[in-house]
PDB file of C-alpha atoms and ligand atoms in Angstrom:
ATOM      1  CA  MET A 149      57.811 115.265 101.259  1.00  0.00           C
ATOM      2  CA  ASN A 150      59.589 117.783  98.755  1.00  0.00           C
ATOM      3  CA  GLU A 151      61.932 119.353 101.529  1.00  0.00           C
ATOM      4  CA  ASN A 152      65.716 119.158 101.141  1.00  0.00           C
ATOM      5  CA  ILE A 153      65.965 116.695 103.914  1.00  0.00           C
ATOM      6  CA  LYS A 154      69.077 115.071 105.105  1.00  0.00           C
ATOM      7  CA  ILE A 155      68.441 112.340 107.750  1.00  0.00           C
ATOM      8  CA  PHE A 156      71.318 110.788 109.449  1.00  0.00           C
ATOM      9  CA  LEU A 157      70.396 107.531 111.472  1.00  0.00           C
ATOM     10  CA  ILE A 158      72.740 106.890 114.361  1.00  0.00           C
ATOM     11  CA  GLY A 159      73.271 104.507 117.141  1.00  0.00           C
ATOM     12  CA  PHE A 160      75.309 101.486 118.170  1.00  0.00           C
ATOM     13  CA  MET A 161      75.896  98.324 116.213  1.00  0.00           C
ATOM     14  CA  GLY A 162      72.489  96.310 116.356  1.00  0.00           C
ATOM     15  CA  SER A 163      70.418  99.262 116.863  1.00  0.00           C
ATOM     16  CA  GLY A 164      68.453  99.076 113.546  1.00  0.00           C
ATOM     17  CA  LYS A 165      69.919 101.843 111.685  1.00  0.00           C
ATOM     18  CA  THR A 166      69.750  99.951 108.130  1.00  0.00           C
ATOM     19  CA  ALA A 167      66.617  97.995 109.105  1.00  0.00           C
ATOM     20  CA  TYR A 168      64.423 101.061 109.985  1.00  0.00           C
ATOM     21  CA  GLY A 169      66.550 103.410 107.480  1.00  0.00           C
ATOM     22  CA  LYS A 170      65.207 101.632 104.349  1.00  0.00           C
ATOM     23  CA  PRO A 171      61.441 101.604 104.909  1.00  0.00           C
ATOM     24  CA  LEU A 172      61.832 105.205 106.305  1.00  0.00           C
ATOM     25  CA  ALA A 173      63.235 106.342 103.057  1.00  0.00           C
ATOM     26  CA  GLU A 174      60.659 104.556 101.095  1.00  0.00           C
ATOM     27  CA  LEU A 175      57.978 106.286 103.236  1.00  0.00           C
ATOM     28  CA  LEU A 176      59.647 109.628 102.669  1.00  0.00           C
ATOM     29  CA  ASN A 177      59.950 108.895  99.142  1.00  0.00           C
ATOM     30  CA  ILE A 178      63.881 109.728  99.132  1.00  0.00           C
ATOM     31  CA  ALA A 179      67.128 108.066  98.798  1.00  0.00           C
ATOM     32  CA  PHE A 180      68.757 105.490 101.101  1.00  0.00           C
ATOM     33  CA  PHE A 181      72.362 104.921 101.828  1.00  0.00           C
ATOM     34  CA  ASP A 182      73.962 102.536 104.188  1.00  0.00           C
ATOM     35  CA  LEU A 183      77.522 104.096 104.954  1.00  0.00           C
ATOM     36  CA  ASP A 184      78.986 100.733 105.163  1.00  0.00           C
ATOM     37  CA  GLU A 185      77.956  99.673 101.949  1.00  0.00           C
ATOM     38  CA  TYR A 186      78.885 102.761 100.254  1.00  0.00           C
ATOM     39  CA  ILE A 187      82.286 102.522 101.764  1.00  0.00           C
ATOM     40  CA  GLU A 188      82.774  98.804 100.619  1.00  0.00           C
ATOM     41  CA  LYS A 189      81.535  99.755  96.914  1.00  0.00           C
ATOM     42  CA  LYS A 190      84.037 102.971  96.779  1.00  0.00           C
ATOM     43  CA  TYR A 191      86.997 101.303  98.018  1.00  0.00           C
ATOM     44  CA  ASN A 192      85.927  97.732  96.532  1.00  0.00           C
ATOM     45  CA  CYS A 193      86.656  96.026  99.922  1.00  0.00           C
ATOM     46  CA  PRO A 194      84.819  94.576 102.699  1.00  0.00           C
ATOM     47  CA  ILE A 195      84.722  96.519 106.010  1.00  0.00           C
ATOM     48  CA  MET A 196      86.253  93.764 107.856  1.00  0.00           C
ATOM     49  CA  LYS A 197      89.433  93.619 105.461  1.00  0.00           C
ATOM     50  CA  ILE A 198      89.757  97.274 105.575  1.00  0.00           C
ATOM     51  CA  PHE A 199      89.896  96.964 109.417  1.00  0.00           C
ATOM     52  CA  ILE A 200      92.533  93.951 109.024  1.00  0.00           C
ATOM     53  CA  GLU A 201      94.599  95.226 106.304  1.00  0.00           C
ATOM     54  CA  GLU A 202      94.697  98.993 106.987  1.00  0.00           C
ATOM     55  CA  GLY A 203      93.553  99.417 110.499  1.00  0.00           C
ATOM     56  CA  GLU A 204      90.663 101.410 112.178  1.00  0.00           C
ATOM     57  CA  LYS A 205      92.381 104.765 111.743  1.00  0.00           C
ATOM     58  CA  LYS A 206      92.370 104.422 107.962  1.00  0.00           C
ATOM     59  CA  PHE A 207      88.599 102.942 108.053  1.00  0.00           C
ATOM     60  CA  ARG A 208      87.538 106.170 109.936  1.00  0.00           C
ATOM     61  CA  GLU A 209      89.115 108.271 107.232  1.00  0.00           C
ATOM     62  CA  TYR A 210      87.399 106.454 104.672  1.00  0.00           C
ATOM     63  CA  GLU A 211      84.184 106.617 106.735  1.00  0.00           C
ATOM     64  CA  GLN A 212      84.482 110.454 106.766  1.00  0.00           C
ATOM     65  CA  ASN A 213      85.176 110.820 103.159  1.00  0.00           C
ATOM     66  CA  ALA A 214      82.213 108.667 102.489  1.00  0.00           C
ATOM     67  CA  LEU A 215      79.966 110.670 104.733  1.00  0.00           C
ATOM     68  CA  TYR A 216      80.965 113.944 103.239  1.00  0.00           C
ATOM     69  CA  GLU A 217      80.379 112.647  99.951  1.00  0.00           C
ATOM     70  CA  ILE A 218      77.037 111.422 100.245  1.00  0.00           C
ATOM     71  CA  THR A 219      76.103 114.562 102.005  1.00  0.00           C
ATOM     72  CA  ALA A 220      77.341 116.924  99.487  1.00  0.00           C
ATOM     73  CA  CYS A 221      75.954 115.001  96.428  1.00  0.00           C
ATOM     74  CA  SER A 222      72.593 114.311  97.270  1.00  0.00           C
ATOM     75  CA  ARG A 223      69.763 116.646  98.413  1.00  0.00           C
ATOM     76  CA  SER A 224      67.633 114.453 100.296  1.00  0.00           C
ATOM     77  CA  PHE A 225      68.353 111.060 101.833  1.00  0.00           C
ATOM     78  CA  VAL A 226      68.183 108.721 104.869  1.00  0.00           C
ATOM     79  CA  LEU A 227      71.673 107.802 105.727  1.00  0.00           C
ATOM     80  CA  ALA A 228      72.239 104.691 108.133  1.00  0.00           C
ATOM     81  CA  THR A 229      75.691 105.506 109.706  1.00  0.00           C
ATOM     82  CA  GLY A 230      78.121 103.060 111.079  1.00  0.00           C
ATOM     83  CA  GLY A 231      78.027 102.738 114.884  1.00  0.00           C
ATOM     84  CA  GLY A 232      81.276 104.551 115.316  1.00  0.00           C
ATOM     85  CA  THR A 233      80.514 107.197 112.655  1.00  0.00           C
ATOM     86  CA  PRO A 234      79.469 110.030 114.970  1.00  0.00           C
ATOM     87  CA  CYS A 235      82.078 109.464 117.385  1.00  0.00           C
ATOM     88  CA  HIS A 236      85.175 110.274 115.237  1.00  0.00           C
ATOM     89  CA  TYR A 237      86.430 113.454 113.794  1.00  0.00           C
ATOM     90  CA  ASN A 238      83.478 115.255 115.308  1.00  0.00           C
ATOM     91  CA  ASN A 239      81.264 113.910 112.692  1.00  0.00           C
ATOM     92  CA  ILE A 240      78.177 114.389 114.936  1.00  0.00           C
ATOM     93  CA  ALA A 241      78.517 118.230 114.675  1.00  0.00           C
ATOM     94  CA  TYR A 242      78.910 117.836 110.942  1.00  0.00           C
ATOM     95  CA  MET A 243      75.693 115.885 110.627  1.00  0.00           C
ATOM     96  CA  ASN A 244      73.990 118.108 112.714  1.00  0.00           C
ATOM     97  CA  MET A 245      74.940 121.331 110.750  1.00  0.00           C
ATOM     98  CA  GLN A 246      73.845 119.541 107.552  1.00  0.00           C
ATOM     99  CA  GLY A 247      70.419 117.820 108.587  1.00  0.00           C
ATOM    100  CA  ILE A 248      68.784 116.077 111.155  1.00  0.00           C
ATOM    101  CA  SER A 249      70.623 113.245 113.275  1.00  0.00           C
ATOM    102  CA  ILE A 250      68.289 110.750 114.859  1.00  0.00           C
ATOM    103  CA  TYR A 251      69.612 108.472 117.662  1.00  0.00           C
ATOM    104  CA  LEU A 252      68.024 105.011 117.839  1.00  0.00           C
ATOM    105  CA  LYS A 253      68.634 104.280 121.623  1.00  0.00           C
ATOM    106  CA  CYS A 254      68.476 100.727 122.711  1.00  0.00           C
ATOM    107  CA  THR A 255      69.367  99.137 125.986  1.00  0.00           C
ATOM    108  CA  VAL A 256      72.527  96.955 126.338  1.00  0.00           C
ATOM    109  CA  ASP A 257      70.457  93.843 126.421  1.00  0.00           C
ATOM    110  CA  GLU A 258      68.504  94.678 123.421  1.00  0.00           C
ATOM    111  CA  LEU A 259      71.758  95.470 121.366  1.00  0.00           C
ATOM    112  CA  TYR A 260      73.370  92.431 122.847  1.00  0.00           C
ATOM    113  CA  GLU A 261      70.418  90.390 121.284  1.00  0.00           C
ATOM    114  CA  ASN A 262      70.305  92.012 118.172  1.00  0.00           C
ATOM    115  CA  ILE A 263      73.846  91.605 117.515  1.00  0.00           C
ATOM    116  CA  LEU A 264      73.655  87.884 118.221  1.00  0.00           C
ATOM    117  CA  LEU A 265      70.787  87.715 115.810  1.00  0.00           C
ATOM    118  CA  SER A 266      72.287  89.542 113.099  1.00  0.00           C
ATOM    119  CA  ASP A 267      76.128  89.492 112.528  1.00  0.00           C
ATOM    120  CA  PRO A 268      78.394  89.000 115.617  1.00  0.00           C
ATOM    121  CA  GLU A 269      81.488  88.978 113.530  1.00  0.00           C
ATOM    122  CA  ARG A 270      81.873  92.641 113.162  1.00  0.00           C
ATOM    123  CA  PRO A 271      85.438  93.997 113.377  1.00  0.00           C
ATOM    124  CA  LEU A 272      85.020  95.661 116.816  1.00  0.00           C
ATOM    125  CA  LEU A 273      83.246  92.504 118.442  1.00  0.00           C
ATOM    126  CA  GLN A 274      85.100  89.810 116.597  1.00  0.00           C
ATOM    127  CA  GLY A 275      85.990  86.568 118.797  1.00  0.00           C
ATOM    128  CA  LYS A 276      83.726  87.932 121.567  1.00  0.00           C
ATOM    129  CA  ARG A 277      80.838  85.752 122.919  1.00  0.00           C
ATOM    130  CA  GLY A 278      78.531  85.623 125.818  1.00  0.00           C
ATOM    131  CA  ASN A 279      79.280  87.613 128.894  1.00  0.00           C
ATOM    132  CA  GLU A 280      82.572  88.960 127.259  1.00  0.00           C
ATOM    133  CA  LEU A 281      80.491  90.517 124.408  1.00  0.00           C
ATOM    134  CA  HIS A 282      77.726  91.657 126.683  1.00  0.00           C
ATOM    135  CA  ARG A 283      80.372  93.517 128.882  1.00  0.00           C
ATOM    136  CA  HIS A 284      81.886  94.817 125.700  1.00  0.00           C
ATOM    137  CA  VAL A 285      78.867  96.275 124.356  1.00  0.00           C
ATOM    138  CA  LYS A 286      77.993  98.051 127.669  1.00  0.00           C
ATOM    139  CA  GLN A 287      81.440  99.463 128.113  1.00  0.00           C
ATOM    140  CA  LEU A 288      81.644 100.833 124.437  1.00  0.00           C
ATOM    141  CA  LEU A 289      78.061 102.050 124.672  1.00  0.00           C
ATOM    142  CA  SER A 290      78.861 104.179 127.862  1.00  0.00           C
ATOM    143  CA  ILE A 291      81.757 105.710 125.991  1.00  0.00           C
ATOM    144  CA  ARG A 292      79.836 106.230 122.879  1.00  0.00           C
ATOM    145  CA  GLU A 293      76.433 107.405 124.494  1.00  0.00           C
ATOM    146  CA  PRO A 294      77.308 111.108 125.305  1.00  0.00           C
ATOM    147  CA  VAL A 295      78.093 111.565 121.470  1.00  0.00           C
ATOM    148  CA  TYR A 296      74.919 109.592 120.503  1.00  0.00           C
ATOM    149  CA  GLU A 297      72.785 111.847 122.737  1.00  0.00           C
ATOM    150  CA  GLN A 298      73.837 115.058 120.895  1.00  0.00           C
ATOM    151  CA  ALA A 299      71.567 113.978 118.248  1.00  0.00           C
ATOM    152  CA  LYS A 300      68.670 116.259 117.383  1.00  0.00           C
ATOM    153  CA  ILE A 301      66.028 113.715 118.011  1.00  0.00           C
ATOM    154  CA  ILE A 302      66.332 110.641 120.354  1.00  0.00           C
ATOM    155  CA  LEU A 303      64.110 107.654 119.918  1.00  0.00           C
ATOM    156  CA  THR A 304      63.703 104.799 122.488  1.00  0.00           C
ATOM    157  CA  GLY A 305      62.747 101.443 122.005  1.00  0.00           C
ATOM    158  CA  GLU A 306      58.849 101.997 121.859  1.00  0.00           C
ATOM    159  CA  SER A 307      59.460 104.419 118.968  1.00  0.00           C
ATOM    160  CA  HIS A 308      61.537 102.228 116.792  1.00  0.00           C
ATOM    161  CA  ASN A 309      59.301 101.690 113.788  1.00  0.00           C
ATOM    162  CA  PRO A 310      59.522 103.403 110.309  1.00  0.00           C
ATOM    163  CA  GLN A 311      56.052 104.545 110.650  1.00  0.00           C
ATOM    164  CA  LYS A 312      56.687 106.101 113.975  1.00  0.00           C
ATOM    165  CA  ILE A 313      59.882 107.688 112.896  1.00  0.00           C
ATOM    166  CA  PHE A 314      58.098 108.983 109.720  1.00  0.00           C
ATOM    167  CA  GLU A 315      55.341 110.820 112.056  1.00  0.00           C
ATOM    168  CA  ILE A 316      57.929 112.366 114.156  1.00  0.00           C
ATOM    169  CA  ILE A 317      59.909 113.863 111.164  1.00  0.00           C
ATOM    170  CA  THR A 318      56.819 115.016 109.442  1.00  0.00           C
ATOM    171  CA  SER A 319      55.614 116.821 112.776  1.00  0.00           C
ATOM    172  CA  ALA A 320      59.233 118.108 113.095  1.00  0.00           C
ATOM    173  CA  VAL A 321      58.928 119.420 109.673  1.00  0.00           C
ATOM    174  CA  GLN A 322      55.444 120.942 110.218  1.00  0.00           C
ATOM    175  CA  SER A 323      56.353 122.830 113.349  1.00  0.00           C
ATOM    176  CA  ASP A 324      59.503 124.155 111.713  1.00  0.00           C
ATOM    177  CA  ILE A 325      62.026 122.641 113.673  1.00  0.00           C
ATOM    178  CA  LEU A 326      63.802 122.333 110.653  1.00  0.00           C
ATOM    179  CA  SER A 327      63.956 125.898 109.682  1.00  0.00           C
ATOM    180  CA  SER A 328      67.388 126.294 111.289  1.00  0.00           C
ATOM    181  CA  VAL A 329      68.774 123.432 109.576  1.00  0.00           C
TER     182      VAL A 329
HETATM  183  C1  LIG B 545      81.253 100.007 113.695  1.00  0.00           C
HETATM  184  C2  LIG B 545      80.099  99.746 113.399  1.00  0.00           C
HETATM  185  C3  LIG B 545      79.884  99.106 111.898  1.00  0.00           C
HETATM  186  C4  LIG B 545      80.923  99.260 110.896  1.00  0.00           C
HETATM  187  C5  LIG B 545      82.342  99.129 111.561  1.00  0.00           C
HETATM  188  C6  LIG B 545      82.338  99.972 112.785  1.00  0.00           C
HETATM  189  C7  LIG B 545      81.616 100.693 115.103  1.00  0.00           C
HETATM  190  O1  LIG B 545      78.584  99.277 111.332  1.00  0.00           O
HETATM  191  O2  LIG B 545      80.780 100.784 110.772  1.00  0.00           O
HETATM  192  O3  LIG B 545      82.314  97.708 111.939  1.00  0.00           O
HETATM  193  O4  LIG B 545      82.695 101.333 115.123  1.00  0.00           O
HETATM  194  O5  LIG B 545      80.554 100.687 115.846  1.00  0.00           O
HETATM  195  P1  LIG B 545      77.287  98.954 112.080  1.00  0.00           P
HETATM  196  O6  LIG B 545      76.932  99.933 113.093  1.00  0.00           O
HETATM  197  O7  LIG B 545      76.301  99.082 110.857  1.00  0.00           O
HETATM  198  O8  LIG B 545      77.378  97.434 112.525  1.00  0.00           O
END
């Protein structure tokens, strides 16, 4: 695919943004970025340490800087954002202006399971386990969901595989949805 195509994968922690993003970028034959990884390299510091030592507000500034930098410097890419990226500084509007945002929508139970299987020691979930973790995921998701749902494309569980996302994007390009991007 030769188009100038900027794809922002958004969704809650544990929704699979990185897991689906990498193979999707390969299928589209374009670059892949993981926003957290980019921030860690740029500031030479793990995300957890940034939260602990500089606080969430500073992290959100770094996050927006990184989002703008990647978007400005690369013609085509798949970017796996952080779970909170679209919800701060109106980043969702910026992403929608710059390219195609795709929300990987999951249920609270799916997110809870995925978080347990991957890394429950994320800064915003630290120390939470069992029912407390489940309740926290549910509460934070209900606050964030109205923002996530501003994405241009919303994919529910059954379409969460790179091939399916690839087909949806390809057909969106063909039907010229992207002419307005
Ligand atoms: C965050 C999600 C994390 C990371 C940071 C904050 C959030 O990314 O950016 O810990 O606010 O939901 P993942 O969604 O990749 O876990």
